PDB file of C-alpha atoms in Angstrom:
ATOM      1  CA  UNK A  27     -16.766   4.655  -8.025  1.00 62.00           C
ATOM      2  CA  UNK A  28     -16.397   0.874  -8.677  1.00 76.00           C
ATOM      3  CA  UNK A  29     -19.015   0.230  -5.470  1.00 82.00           C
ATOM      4  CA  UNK A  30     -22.086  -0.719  -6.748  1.00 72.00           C
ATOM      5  CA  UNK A  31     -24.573   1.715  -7.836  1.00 77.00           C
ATOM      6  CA  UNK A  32     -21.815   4.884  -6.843  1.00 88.00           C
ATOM      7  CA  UNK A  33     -21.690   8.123  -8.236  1.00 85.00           C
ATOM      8  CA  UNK A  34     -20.084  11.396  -7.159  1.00 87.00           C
ATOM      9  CA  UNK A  35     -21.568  14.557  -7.053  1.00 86.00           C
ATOM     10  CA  UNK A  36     -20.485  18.296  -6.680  1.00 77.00           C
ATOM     11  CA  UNK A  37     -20.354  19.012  -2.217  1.00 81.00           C
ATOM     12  CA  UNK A  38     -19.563  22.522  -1.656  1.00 81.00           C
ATOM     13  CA  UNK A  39     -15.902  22.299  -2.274  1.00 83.00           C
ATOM     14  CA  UNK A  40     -15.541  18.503  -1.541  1.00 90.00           C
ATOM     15  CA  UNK A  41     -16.747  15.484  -3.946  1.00 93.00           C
ATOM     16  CA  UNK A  42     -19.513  13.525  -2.851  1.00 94.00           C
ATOM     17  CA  UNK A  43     -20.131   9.611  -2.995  1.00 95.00           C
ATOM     18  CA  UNK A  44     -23.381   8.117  -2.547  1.00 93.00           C
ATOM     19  CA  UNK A  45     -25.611   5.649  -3.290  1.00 93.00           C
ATOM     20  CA  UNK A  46     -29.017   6.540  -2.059  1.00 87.00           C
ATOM     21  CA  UNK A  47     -27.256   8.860   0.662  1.00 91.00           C
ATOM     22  CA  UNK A  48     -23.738  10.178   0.576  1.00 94.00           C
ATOM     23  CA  UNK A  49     -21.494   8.108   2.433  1.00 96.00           C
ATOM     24  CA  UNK A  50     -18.162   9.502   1.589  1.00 97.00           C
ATOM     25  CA  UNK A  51     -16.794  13.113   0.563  1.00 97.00           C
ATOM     26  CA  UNK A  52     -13.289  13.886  -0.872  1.00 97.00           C
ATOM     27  CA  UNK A  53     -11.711  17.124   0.254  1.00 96.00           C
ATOM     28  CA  UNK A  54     -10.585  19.103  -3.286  1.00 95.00           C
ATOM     29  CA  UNK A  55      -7.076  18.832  -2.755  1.00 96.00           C
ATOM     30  CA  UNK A  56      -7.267  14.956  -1.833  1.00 95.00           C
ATOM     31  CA  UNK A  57      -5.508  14.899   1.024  1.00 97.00           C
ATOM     32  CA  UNK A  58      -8.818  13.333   3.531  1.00 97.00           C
ATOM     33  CA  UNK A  59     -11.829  12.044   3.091  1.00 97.00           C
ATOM     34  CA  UNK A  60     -14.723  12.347   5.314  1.00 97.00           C
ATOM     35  CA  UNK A  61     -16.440   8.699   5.632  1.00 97.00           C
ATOM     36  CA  UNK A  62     -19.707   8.044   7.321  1.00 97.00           C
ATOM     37  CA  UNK A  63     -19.094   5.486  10.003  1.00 97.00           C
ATOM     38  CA  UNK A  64     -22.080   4.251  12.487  1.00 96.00           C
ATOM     39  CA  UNK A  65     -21.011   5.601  15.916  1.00 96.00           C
ATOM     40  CA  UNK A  66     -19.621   2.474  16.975  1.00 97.00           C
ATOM     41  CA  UNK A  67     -17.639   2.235  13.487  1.00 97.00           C
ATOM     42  CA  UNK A  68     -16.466   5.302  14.330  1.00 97.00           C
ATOM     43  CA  UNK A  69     -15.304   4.376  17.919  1.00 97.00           C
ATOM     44  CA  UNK A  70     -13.375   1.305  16.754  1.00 97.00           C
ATOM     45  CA  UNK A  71     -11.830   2.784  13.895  1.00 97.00           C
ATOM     46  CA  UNK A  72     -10.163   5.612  15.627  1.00 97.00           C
ATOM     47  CA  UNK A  73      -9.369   3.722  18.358  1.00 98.00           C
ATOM     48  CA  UNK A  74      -8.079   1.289  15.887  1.00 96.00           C
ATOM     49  CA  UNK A  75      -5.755   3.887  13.969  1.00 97.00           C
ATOM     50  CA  UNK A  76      -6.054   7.203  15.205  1.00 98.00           C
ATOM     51  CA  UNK A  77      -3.309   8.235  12.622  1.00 98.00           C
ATOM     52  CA  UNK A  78      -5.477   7.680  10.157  1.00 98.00           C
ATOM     53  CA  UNK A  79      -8.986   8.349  11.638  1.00 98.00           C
ATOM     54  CA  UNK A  80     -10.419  10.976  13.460  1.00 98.00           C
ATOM     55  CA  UNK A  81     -13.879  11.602  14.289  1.00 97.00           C
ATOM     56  CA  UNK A  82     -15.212  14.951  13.103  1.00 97.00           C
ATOM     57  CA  UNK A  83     -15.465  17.628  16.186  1.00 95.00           C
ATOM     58  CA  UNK A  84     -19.013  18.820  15.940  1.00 95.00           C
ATOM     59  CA  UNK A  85     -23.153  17.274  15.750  1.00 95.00           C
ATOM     60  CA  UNK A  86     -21.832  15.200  12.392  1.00 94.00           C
ATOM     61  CA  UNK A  87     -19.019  13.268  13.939  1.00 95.00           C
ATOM     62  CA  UNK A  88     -21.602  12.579  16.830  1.00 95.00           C
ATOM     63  CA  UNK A  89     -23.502  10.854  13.980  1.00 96.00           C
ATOM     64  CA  UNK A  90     -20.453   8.875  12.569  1.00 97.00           C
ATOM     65  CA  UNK A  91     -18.819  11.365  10.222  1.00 97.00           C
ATOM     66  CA  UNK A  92     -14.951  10.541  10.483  1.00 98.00           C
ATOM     67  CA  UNK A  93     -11.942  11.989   8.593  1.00 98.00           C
ATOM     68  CA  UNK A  94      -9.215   9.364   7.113  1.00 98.00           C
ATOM     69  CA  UNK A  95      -6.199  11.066   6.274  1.00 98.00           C
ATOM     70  CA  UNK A  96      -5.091   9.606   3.395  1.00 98.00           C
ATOM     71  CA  UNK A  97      -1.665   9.991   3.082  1.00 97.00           C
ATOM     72  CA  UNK A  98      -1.690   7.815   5.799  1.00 97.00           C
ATOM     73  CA  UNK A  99      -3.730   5.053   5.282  1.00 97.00           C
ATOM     74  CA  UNK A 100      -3.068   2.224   3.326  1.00 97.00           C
ATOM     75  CA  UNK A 101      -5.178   1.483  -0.236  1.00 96.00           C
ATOM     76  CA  UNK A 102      -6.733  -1.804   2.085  1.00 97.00           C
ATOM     77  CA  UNK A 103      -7.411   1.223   4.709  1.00 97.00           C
ATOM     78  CA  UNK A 104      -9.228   3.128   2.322  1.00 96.00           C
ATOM     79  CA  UNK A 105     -11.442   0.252   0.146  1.00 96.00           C
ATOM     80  CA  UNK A 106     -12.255  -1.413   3.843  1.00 96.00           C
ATOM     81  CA  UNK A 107     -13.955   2.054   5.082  1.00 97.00           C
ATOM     82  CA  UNK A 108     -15.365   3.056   1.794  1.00 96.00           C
ATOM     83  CA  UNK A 109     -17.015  -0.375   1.887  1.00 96.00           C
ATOM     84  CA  UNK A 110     -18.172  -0.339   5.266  1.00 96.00           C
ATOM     85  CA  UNK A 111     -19.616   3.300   4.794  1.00 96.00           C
ATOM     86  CA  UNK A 112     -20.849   1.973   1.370  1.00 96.00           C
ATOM     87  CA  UNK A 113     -22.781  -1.074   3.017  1.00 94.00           C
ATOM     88  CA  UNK A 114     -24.543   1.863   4.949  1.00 91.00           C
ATOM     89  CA  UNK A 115     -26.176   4.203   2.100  1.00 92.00           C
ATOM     90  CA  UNK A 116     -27.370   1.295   0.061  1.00 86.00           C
ATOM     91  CA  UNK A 117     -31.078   1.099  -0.087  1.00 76.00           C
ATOM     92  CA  UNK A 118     -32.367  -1.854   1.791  1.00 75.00           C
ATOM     93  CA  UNK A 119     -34.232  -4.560  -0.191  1.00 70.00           C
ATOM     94  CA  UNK A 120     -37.959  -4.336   0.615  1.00 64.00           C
ATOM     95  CA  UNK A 121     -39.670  -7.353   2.488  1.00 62.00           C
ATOM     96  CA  UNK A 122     -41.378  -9.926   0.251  1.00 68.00           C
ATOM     97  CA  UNK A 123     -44.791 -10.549   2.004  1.00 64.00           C
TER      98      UNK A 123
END
């Protein structure tokens, strides 16, 4: 919640963040959260620490969705990825013409 312009939302039985788009969803009993990753994110970051990160087995890990176990990770683990998936749902600044 302190990302800029965040606010959570009821996600079937997770918690969603998002800015213009959801870009993060907590699992009720706060053990994971899924993070949306570009692909190549993705890639590195499980490759990176697959204790911690694991893509999602299905079409939405294909588009970036990863779990971070969260037990696992760090708090720098966590606030990198929620920033990097944060960057992501921000609306982009229109052109100035």
């Amino acid at each position: 919640m302190a990302l800029p312009g965040t606010v959570s939302a009821p996600h079937f039985d997770r918690t969603a963040f998002k800015v213009k788009r959801t870009f993060a969803t907590l699992a009720a009993d706060g053990m994971s959260a899924n993070i949306k990753f570009t692909p190549d994110e993705q890639e590195f970051k499980c490759q990176l620490a697959p204790e911690i990160f694991e893509a999602i087995d299905n079409g939405w890990g294909r588009q970036g969705w990863t779990t971070m176990h969260l037990a696992r990770a760090t708090g720098e683990d966590i606030a990198a990825a929620l920033e990097m998936a944060h960057a992501h749902a921000v609306p982009s600044k229109p052109k100035k013409v």
